[in-house]
Amino acid sequence: MASSWLFKSLLASSAMSSVSLASIPDVTFRGRASIPKISASKGPVYDRNGTLLPALDTVYYFNQLIDHNNPGLGTFQQRYWTTWQFYKSGGPIVLMTPGEANAEDYTGYLTTGAINGLIAQQENGATVLLEHRFFGFSNPRDNLASESLELLTIQQAIDDLAYFAENVDFLIPGGDQVKPHQAPWVLIGGSYSGALTSWTMVNKPGVFWAGYSSSGVVEAITDFYDYFTPIRKYMPAGCAADVEAVIAYLDESDAHGNATALNDLKSAFGLTGLSHIDDFASALRTNLFDWQKYQPSKEIQHGALFSQFCDALENVTGVVAGPSGRGLDHAIIAWGAFWKNTYYKSICGQENADDCLGSHDPTFGYYSDTSVNNADRSWLWIVCNQVGFYQVGPPEGQPAIVSRILQPTYAERECVNYFPQAFSAPRPPTTQETNAKYGGWNLTVDRLFSANGLLDPWRGATMSADGVNKPTNVDLQPVYESNGFHCSDLVTEYGSIDPTIAKVQAAGLSYMKTWLSEWKA
Ligand SMILES: *[C@@H]1O[C@H](CO)[C@@H](O)[C@H](O)[C@H]1NC(C)=O
Ligand SMILES: *[C@@H]1O[C@H](CO)[C@@H](O)[C@H](O)[C@H]1NC(C)=O
Ligand SMILES: *[C@@H]1O[C@H](CO)[C@@H](O)[C@H](O)[C@H]1NC(C)=O
Ligand SMILES: *[C@@H]1O[C@H](CO)[C@@H](O)[C@H](O)[C@H]1NC(C)=O
């Protein structure tokens, strides 16, 4: 595949990254759509006049409505972080929610380490980070039971953003007079929160003057096999060929009901402890999910799990296989050995296989743990109900690096495990309604900048997806694409590593300059 050089050269040509970018330590086999974590430095922060400001990790609380459909239910405390390091009276308020995560790990987005801070610096703005309801410690209820999560909808999240903008009083001098009719607000997001940025501007016209949506997954898709397309295209070709060979063998053996072959295959991976073949197929998918941890970097990332995986398959005693790989027999042994010797322990620790990778025991404690600050559970609620994005095998006839045994029903069954009160049986999410309500790929809104990355597995749900008609008014709804990964353009440092990302960031800043100059109270 001609394109794999791009990936290699991208990694090889980049400069050293100084951003302290935590890899995503969560159970990534659940494939969450989150943005890169960046924490702010601990040093003091001053405003333009040299006055010492509160530390960036200072937590503020906003009295948010529990239920926008029923304000009488009162309020809960929604956490936010803010700084006015660059603020001058009249400047914009630059707001972001990191979306489906505890927001504590994202305070770097207040600073010039992220596009948010660059916009604030350029425009004399203040930056604000708002925790999404039901994530971290911003909870309308004190648990994540199904009954409580009824209050977790895309619409409530949109209403939160608007109500926050219309009602918050900041500590900034004059900070009680920066409501959307008094000062321009800019909404920023990445991934799900990038989609939320676009959807909010569609749903609440007139609140946010301008938006920046990075890798915004604007089109909700139930059967999102396309997640693996960029990975298959840009991973080393030999590795892709060998993965395809193993997956084809798995699917054939399963189709023929060849129990011996399936058992031998599981055995090669040390996974005979997995009782169900779909869980085995799901386990193999985990290696592909590791791709999402890539971000631009100076060196070929041998330490990264995805690189270790492909090295294990292709790089034998320093010799890397060509584009057709090493063939099925070698691939089973090498991929299997990687699981047995390294990988299993890294994701499962001491847990047994069914506990760690299984999905068929609804009594497993993980499913009924409703304590707060469990991003996977809250995100799954949104997934099961409104957006899907099930990362499954492709239709027959397309090359598969993920088994076709995995279909949306695999995930829909897990929704029942997690939320039996809300899901008596597996059913698809209401993606059509979501897209009809918020526009999906057809969304039309003024002053929205969409940025994406060619190597982003979520690309197929963004405005850059192949075959999507681009917005007709490119001055008011531009769509840019870099050679970056998931949300790479949000992070300043990645622009200094990859010039295609720098170009997207510069374009975003330039549009903000134009649009904000046109704002009138
Ligand atoms: C900085 O000083 C100017 C002039 O004294 C004042 O008008 C402005 O409010 C100050 N800015 C902040 C953020 O305190
Ligand atoms: C099952 O698979 C094994 C290994 O590929 C093969 O040797 C055997 O012939 C298959 N059995 C049947 C009944 O197809
Ligand atoms: C192959 O692996 C060796 C370490 O075993 C490493 O030094 C070398 O850079 C790898 N080659 C490629 C092309 O990745
Ligand atoms: C988007 O537009 C296309 C073509 O007009 C249409 O078929 C599709 O249903 C629209 N999608 C949504 C979510 O409105």
XYZ file of C-alpha atoms and ligand atoms in Angstrom:
577
model
C 0.000 0.000 0.000
C 1.565 3.210 -1.215
C 0.310 5.237 1.695
C 2.174 3.555 4.519
C 5.281 5.612 3.794
C 3.300 8.651 4.801
C 2.773 7.303 8.267
C 6.420 6.296 8.642
C 7.805 9.550 7.333
C 5.426 11.519 9.490
C 6.718 9.797 12.578
C 10.298 9.949 11.414
C 10.470 13.600 10.423
C 8.904 15.168 13.451
C 10.580 17.250 16.132
C 10.737 16.545 19.854
C 7.497 16.957 21.746
C 7.689 18.752 25.084
C 3.986 18.626 25.844
C 3.340 16.294 28.716
C 0.802 14.268 26.857
C -0.566 11.433 28.874
C -1.438 8.398 26.839
C -5.022 7.375 27.390
C -4.767 4.917 30.256
C -8.428 3.929 30.183
C -9.719 0.585 29.021
C -9.265 1.475 25.396
C -10.756 -1.751 24.121
C -14.015 0.094 24.644
C -12.808 2.583 22.013
C -13.798 5.938 23.496
C -13.648 9.046 21.292
C -11.641 11.302 23.560
C -9.246 14.181 22.997
C -5.545 14.281 23.967
C -4.985 15.090 27.623
C -2.805 18.079 28.352
C -2.190 19.363 31.831
C -1.226 22.924 32.550
C 2.157 23.666 34.088
C 2.124 24.476 37.796
C 3.809 27.867 37.533
C 2.195 31.230 38.439
C -0.006 32.983 35.866
C -0.269 36.754 35.389
C -2.706 38.909 33.465
C -1.690 41.479 30.843
C -1.150 44.027 33.634
C 1.189 41.750 35.550
C -1.324 40.938 38.264
C -0.990 37.453 39.722
C -3.995 35.301 38.789
C -5.455 32.248 40.517
C -3.632 29.032 39.610
C -4.866 27.270 36.493
C -6.058 24.261 38.473
C -8.409 26.415 40.598
C -11.855 24.836 40.437
C -14.933 27.034 40.070
C -18.531 25.898 40.383
C -21.512 26.903 38.298
C -25.094 26.289 39.401
C -26.326 24.340 36.400
C -29.919 23.242 35.878
C -30.402 19.555 36.675
C -33.016 19.241 33.956
C -33.456 21.875 31.271
C -36.936 20.490 30.609
C -37.874 20.995 34.223
C -35.973 23.909 35.819
C -38.014 23.408 38.983
C -35.784 20.449 39.856
C -33.084 22.944 40.814
C -29.373 22.959 40.151
C -26.187 20.931 40.539
C -22.604 22.121 40.758
C -20.880 21.955 37.417
C -17.119 22.345 37.610
C -15.168 24.735 35.461
C -11.678 26.169 35.162
C -10.774 29.534 33.714
C -7.982 32.022 33.250
C -7.833 35.585 31.968
C -4.128 35.712 31.318
C -4.648 37.369 27.925
C -7.977 39.034 28.587
C -8.775 42.616 27.785
C -12.217 44.110 28.104
C -14.171 43.357 24.923
C -12.239 40.156 24.209
C -13.948 36.829 23.543
C -14.765 34.073 26.002
C -13.239 30.882 24.627
C -15.140 27.907 26.018
C -14.448 24.198 25.716
C -15.825 21.085 27.255
C -13.444 18.156 26.972
C -16.538 15.989 26.582
C -16.566 12.445 27.898
C -13.890 12.696 30.569
C -13.062 14.041 33.985
C -11.993 17.576 33.005
C -9.188 17.817 35.589
C -6.726 16.343 33.115
C -7.433 18.972 30.492
C -6.440 22.275 32.126
C -3.677 22.594 29.523
C -6.458 23.670 27.165
C -6.645 26.955 29.083
C -3.136 27.776 27.906
C -1.252 28.419 24.704
C -0.421 24.707 24.761
C -3.731 24.375 22.913
C -5.589 26.181 20.141
C -7.887 27.639 22.832
C -5.039 29.627 24.393
C -3.703 30.655 20.992
C -7.096 32.117 20.122
C -7.278 33.881 23.504
C -3.751 35.242 23.076
C -4.489 36.545 19.593
C -7.886 38.020 20.479
C -7.359 39.173 24.102
C -9.775 36.507 25.267
C -10.362 34.462 28.399
C -10.314 30.650 28.289
C -12.804 28.422 30.076
C -12.986 24.653 30.489
C -16.389 23.243 31.490
C -16.832 19.683 32.694
C -19.574 17.774 30.851
C -22.524 16.621 32.934
C -22.153 13.104 34.357
C -18.375 13.132 33.919
C -15.795 13.691 36.618
C -17.482 15.436 39.515
C -20.185 17.347 37.658
C -23.150 15.150 38.361
C -26.836 16.077 38.458
C -27.322 12.909 40.524
C -24.900 11.210 42.895
C -24.734 7.994 40.863
C -24.664 6.677 37.309
C -27.691 4.376 37.514
C -29.941 4.223 34.448
C -32.600 6.280 36.170
C -30.109 9.110 36.809
C -28.611 8.868 33.358
C -31.982 9.705 31.816
C -30.661 13.242 32.356
C -27.632 12.519 30.169
C -28.638 13.425 26.629
C -26.989 15.393 23.866
C -29.734 18.002 24.229
C -29.132 18.464 27.968
C -25.392 18.855 27.231
C -26.126 21.481 24.577
C -28.485 23.264 26.944
C -25.760 23.221 29.612
C -23.343 25.032 27.308
C -25.908 27.674 26.390
C -27.184 28.148 29.944
C -23.629 28.442 31.226
C -22.779 31.157 28.687
C -25.970 33.050 29.412
C -25.675 32.960 33.191
C -22.100 32.589 34.409
C -20.373 35.455 36.228
C -16.605 35.253 36.072
C -14.088 36.688 38.529
C -12.552 38.641 35.638
C -12.839 42.449 36.010
C -16.258 43.039 34.441
C -16.786 39.284 34.306
C -20.473 39.592 35.123
C -20.981 41.455 31.861
C -19.645 39.050 29.282
C -22.877 37.260 28.383
C -23.283 36.299 24.707
C -25.098 39.567 23.942
C -22.270 41.542 25.577
C -19.169 39.711 24.364
C -18.404 37.190 21.629
C -18.211 33.566 22.727
C -16.142 30.959 20.914
C -16.970 27.284 21.421
C -14.248 24.684 20.919
C -14.309 20.909 21.083
C -12.632 17.774 19.845
C -14.010 14.365 18.987
C -17.437 13.983 20.676
C -17.095 17.486 22.100
C -16.149 18.641 18.601
C -19.449 17.241 17.384
C -21.138 18.863 20.358
C -19.628 22.177 19.275
C -21.165 21.832 15.819
C -24.483 20.509 17.141
C -24.737 23.318 19.711
C -24.250 25.973 17.069
C -26.956 24.336 14.949
C -29.344 23.900 17.866
C -28.733 27.193 19.711
C -28.099 29.841 17.077
C -27.042 33.187 18.496
C -25.264 31.965 21.617
C -21.821 31.120 20.282
C -20.490 33.556 17.728
C -17.835 31.181 16.349
C -16.857 27.540 16.718
C -13.802 25.319 16.271
C -14.595 21.628 15.893
C -11.610 19.266 15.795
C -12.231 15.710 14.607
C -15.878 16.407 15.367
C -17.826 13.182 14.870
C -20.852 15.054 13.580
C -22.611 12.118 11.908
C -23.828 9.484 14.368
C -23.283 6.035 12.819
C -24.416 2.760 14.345
C -22.353 0.387 12.199
C -19.081 2.305 12.308
C -16.762 -0.279 10.720
C -15.183 2.635 8.866
C -13.266 3.455 12.076
C -10.681 0.902 10.953
C -10.297 2.203 7.390
C -7.642 4.869 8.093
C -5.814 2.409 10.328
C -5.740 -0.265 7.628
C -4.655 2.253 5.007
C -1.837 3.874 6.969
C -0.471 1.117 9.176
C 2.590 -0.668 7.775
C 1.324 -2.616 4.751
C 2.915 -5.917 5.728
C 1.349 -5.719 9.159
C -2.068 -4.998 7.629
C -1.702 -7.956 5.242
C -0.844 -10.326 8.067
C -3.639 -9.068 10.305
C -6.079 -9.515 7.420
C -4.842 -13.085 6.930
C -5.416 -13.995 10.578
C -8.845 -12.332 10.637
C -9.886 -14.099 7.418
C -8.789 -17.412 8.921
C -10.742 -16.695 12.117
C -13.885 -15.766 10.204
C -13.661 -18.775 7.876
C -13.114 -21.179 10.735
C -16.074 -19.646 12.538
C -18.294 -19.768 9.442
C -17.468 -23.477 9.013
C -17.977 -24.175 12.687
C -14.449 -25.618 12.851
C -14.087 -25.858 16.619
C -10.628 -27.419 16.412
C -9.261 -24.592 14.312
C -10.829 -21.952 16.580
C -9.502 -23.589 19.686
C -6.001 -23.855 18.252
C -6.167 -20.213 17.282
C -7.257 -19.105 20.740
C -4.545 -21.301 22.177
C -1.875 -19.553 20.097
C -2.920 -16.310 21.823
C -3.115 -17.861 25.276
C -6.834 -17.063 25.235
C -8.461 -20.492 25.583
C -9.903 -19.034 28.796
C -12.239 -16.885 26.691
C -15.475 -18.836 26.419
C -17.056 -16.978 23.517
C -15.648 -16.542 20.051
C -17.039 -13.008 19.672
C -15.080 -12.000 22.773
C -11.974 -13.471 21.164
C -12.661 -11.457 18.010
C -13.142 -8.401 20.212
C -9.857 -9.062 22.018
C -7.931 -9.066 18.737
C -9.520 -5.732 17.902
C -7.809 -4.211 20.946
C -4.483 -4.114 19.126
C -6.062 -1.968 16.432
C -7.610 0.418 18.984
C -4.077 1.195 20.149
C -3.651 3.205 16.948
C -5.739 5.965 18.496
C -2.977 6.615 21.025
C -0.675 7.846 18.280
C 0.026 11.526 17.973
C 2.739 13.198 15.924
C 6.132 12.581 17.428
C 9.749 13.070 16.592
C 10.722 9.464 16.395
C 9.258 6.219 15.171
C 7.312 5.265 18.232
C 8.702 1.846 19.064
C 7.429 2.197 22.608
C 3.837 2.714 21.519
C 1.668 -0.366 21.836
C 0.609 -0.298 18.200
C 4.230 -0.164 17.058
C 5.163 -3.000 19.401
C 2.331 -5.007 17.910
C 3.378 -4.486 14.292
C 7.026 -4.956 15.167
C 6.122 -8.279 16.744
C 4.469 -9.381 13.508
C 6.860 -7.923 10.950
C 10.221 -7.013 12.428
C 11.992 -10.281 13.058
C 15.613 -9.917 14.217
C 15.706 -6.416 12.775
C 14.382 -7.398 9.335
C 11.006 -5.901 8.479
C 8.740 -7.857 6.122
C 7.688 -6.343 2.786
C 4.200 -5.108 1.946
C 2.724 -8.593 1.609
C 3.745 -9.530 5.124
C 5.031 -12.889 6.347
C 1.960 -14.988 5.788
C -0.710 -16.611 7.936
C 1.330 -19.220 9.789
C 3.961 -16.775 10.967
C 1.335 -14.174 11.773
C -0.608 -16.487 14.084
C 2.512 -17.473 15.967
C 3.977 -13.957 16.185
C 0.719 -12.158 17.046
C -0.133 -14.925 19.489
C 3.275 -14.735 21.162
C 2.900 -10.961 21.508
C -0.378 -11.505 23.358
C 1.035 -14.202 25.595
C 4.327 -12.521 26.430
C 3.512 -8.836 26.598
C 0.085 -7.674 25.695
C -2.245 -9.672 27.886
C -0.512 -8.520 31.035
C -0.451 -4.921 29.875
C -4.232 -4.732 29.499
C -5.545 -7.420 31.867
C -2.939 -7.619 34.608
C -3.765 -10.624 36.768
C -7.437 -10.848 35.731
C -8.637 -13.992 34.027
C -9.598 -13.784 30.372
C -13.385 -13.828 30.695
C -13.310 -11.190 33.452
C -11.022 -8.922 31.478
C -12.213 -9.442 27.914
C -15.562 -11.209 28.172
C -18.971 -9.664 27.638
C -21.341 -12.534 28.338
C -21.686 -12.462 32.105
C -24.200 -9.769 33.005
C -23.588 -10.342 36.720
C -20.000 -9.147 36.447
C -19.563 -6.347 39.002
C -18.222 -3.854 36.503
C -21.641 -3.568 34.866
C -23.513 -2.665 38.034
C -20.956 -0.252 39.502
C -22.870 3.014 39.364
C -20.407 5.210 41.238
C -19.659 8.595 39.683
C -16.499 9.569 37.795
C -16.661 6.509 35.543
C -16.255 7.984 32.088
C -16.603 4.660 30.313
C -20.020 4.058 31.782
C -21.340 7.556 31.099
C -19.944 7.534 27.579
C -21.504 4.142 26.943
C -24.878 5.564 27.904
C -24.572 8.186 25.156
C -23.285 5.546 22.759
C -26.058 3.047 23.481
C -28.790 5.652 23.214
C -27.843 8.276 20.683
C -24.627 7.852 18.715
C -23.627 4.196 18.363
C -20.220 4.388 16.677
C -19.867 0.640 17.079
C -16.383 -0.228 15.903
C -17.060 -3.537 14.204
C -16.040 -5.677 11.230
C -16.696 -4.422 7.690
C -19.292 -5.832 5.291
C -18.416 -8.883 3.189
C -16.207 -7.994 0.237
C -14.157 -5.312 2.019
C -10.708 -6.024 3.465
C -11.031 -6.729 7.175
C -8.494 -6.096 9.933
C -11.316 -6.669 12.410
C -13.469 -9.792 12.436
C -16.889 -9.756 10.806
C -18.080 -11.782 13.781
C -18.250 -8.380 15.451
C -21.451 -6.622 14.465
C -23.401 -3.836 16.207
C -25.363 -6.470 18.123
C -22.166 -7.282 20.017
C -22.173 -3.785 21.508
C -25.943 -3.602 21.813
C -25.848 -6.689 24.007
C -23.382 -4.904 26.280
C -25.810 -1.989 26.606
C -28.219 -4.473 28.191
C -25.479 -5.625 30.578
C -24.754 -2.082 31.711
C -28.252 -0.649 31.722
C -30.799 -3.459 32.131
C -33.392 -1.016 33.521
C -33.274 0.987 30.304
C -32.565 -1.804 27.820
C -34.665 -4.914 28.254
C -33.243 -6.292 24.992
C -30.539 -5.252 22.524
C -31.720 -2.423 20.302
C -29.944 0.056 18.041
C -29.279 3.634 19.122
C -31.428 6.421 17.681
C -28.736 7.704 15.336
C -31.221 8.770 12.655
C -32.976 11.029 15.118
C -29.654 12.437 16.289
C -28.613 13.259 12.744
C -31.989 14.655 11.784
C -32.032 16.896 14.843
C -28.473 18.240 14.691
C -27.778 17.992 10.953
C -25.159 15.246 10.783
C -22.925 15.758 7.762
C -25.448 18.238 6.345
C -25.149 20.655 9.200
C -25.241 24.264 8.121
C -24.098 26.984 10.460
C -22.145 30.218 10.184
C -18.628 30.704 11.520
C -17.819 27.088 12.267
C -14.285 25.874 11.553
C -13.935 22.094 11.137
C -10.504 20.482 11.355
C -9.622 16.845 10.858
C -6.684 14.531 10.403
C -6.058 12.065 7.614
C -4.743 9.452 10.056
C -7.643 9.812 12.460
C -9.707 6.627 12.768
C -12.781 8.789 13.452
C -12.387 10.616 10.140
C -15.301 8.717 8.565
C -17.790 10.368 10.931
C -16.406 13.894 10.495
C -16.933 16.599 7.888
C -13.849 15.231 6.110
C -15.360 11.792 5.521
C -15.047 10.559 1.940
C -18.105 11.283 -0.173
C -19.511 13.995 2.072
C -20.631 17.116 0.245
C -18.583 19.944 1.630
C -20.500 22.948 2.995
C -21.375 25.393 0.252
C -20.179 28.533 2.046
C -16.488 27.866 2.603
C -15.903 31.315 4.113
C -18.350 30.673 6.923
C -18.022 26.915 7.248
C -14.491 25.920 6.228
C -13.291 22.326 6.496
C -9.548 21.723 6.830
C -7.557 18.528 7.006
C -3.993 17.820 8.132
C -1.959 14.621 8.056
C -2.540 14.412 11.800
C -4.239 11.902 14.043
C -7.254 12.296 16.339
C -7.668 15.964 17.349
C -3.974 16.639 16.666
C -4.648 20.232 15.623
C -5.938 21.105 19.099
C -2.429 20.765 20.492
C 0.033 23.565 19.718
C 3.084 21.328 19.966
C 1.850 19.043 17.202
C 1.822 22.016 14.875
C 5.529 22.490 15.501
C 6.100 18.828 14.643
C 3.972 18.562 11.516
C 3.646 21.538 9.124
C 0.307 20.279 7.795
C -1.082 20.625 11.317
C 0.503 24.074 11.689
C -1.318 25.087 8.520
C -4.685 24.009 9.919
C -4.020 25.852 13.177
C -2.995 29.002 11.296
C -6.157 28.817 9.199
C -8.288 28.406 12.329
C -6.643 31.436 13.934
C -7.085 33.469 10.787
C -10.796 32.681 10.541
C -11.239 33.577 14.215
C -9.560 36.932 13.593
C -11.918 37.716 10.717
C -15.068 36.467 12.393
C -14.385 38.125 15.751
C -13.652 41.433 14.034
C -17.201 41.263 12.633
C -18.867 40.807 16.015
C -21.220 43.514 17.212
C -22.860 43.729 20.628
C -5.383 46.433 33.263
O -5.187 47.808 33.459
C -6.070 48.637 32.731
C -5.625 50.065 32.919
O -5.434 50.351 34.283
C -7.505 48.380 33.214
O -8.414 49.187 32.495
C -7.843 46.941 33.009
O -9.113 46.622 33.555
C -6.805 46.032 33.652
N -7.049 44.700 33.195
C -7.264 43.711 34.036
C -7.498 42.370 33.398
O -7.228 43.826 35.238
C -10.507 -27.358 10.589
O -9.359 -26.523 10.479
C -8.145 -27.221 10.464
C -7.015 -26.215 10.555
O -7.135 -25.244 9.540
C -8.082 -28.087 9.214
O -6.878 -28.820 9.199
C -9.276 -29.053 9.217
O -9.304 -29.755 8.010
C -10.577 -28.272 9.386
N -11.668 -29.220 9.576
C -12.771 -29.179 8.862
C -13.799 -30.207 9.214
O -12.957 -28.364 7.975
C 13.301 -3.521 14.039
O 13.513 -3.804 15.426
C 14.732 -3.337 15.932
C 14.819 -3.769 17.389
O 14.673 -5.146 17.471
C 14.843 -1.845 15.811
O 16.085 -1.401 16.277
C 14.679 -1.449 14.356
O 14.664 -0.048 14.245
C 13.367 -2.011 13.809
N 13.272 -1.692 12.392
C 12.244 -1.004 11.886
C 12.369 -0.631 10.431
O 11.266 -0.683 12.505
C -28.278 14.911 4.179
O -28.510 15.194 2.807
C -28.684 14.061 2.007
C -28.765 14.504 0.563
O -29.642 15.585 0.442
C -29.914 13.298 2.483
O -30.082 12.124 1.713
C -29.732 12.936 3.941
O -30.890 12.309 4.438
C -29.424 14.145 4.776
N -29.083 13.718 6.129
C -29.581 14.270 7.194
C -29.106 13.730 8.486
O -30.384 15.175 7.148
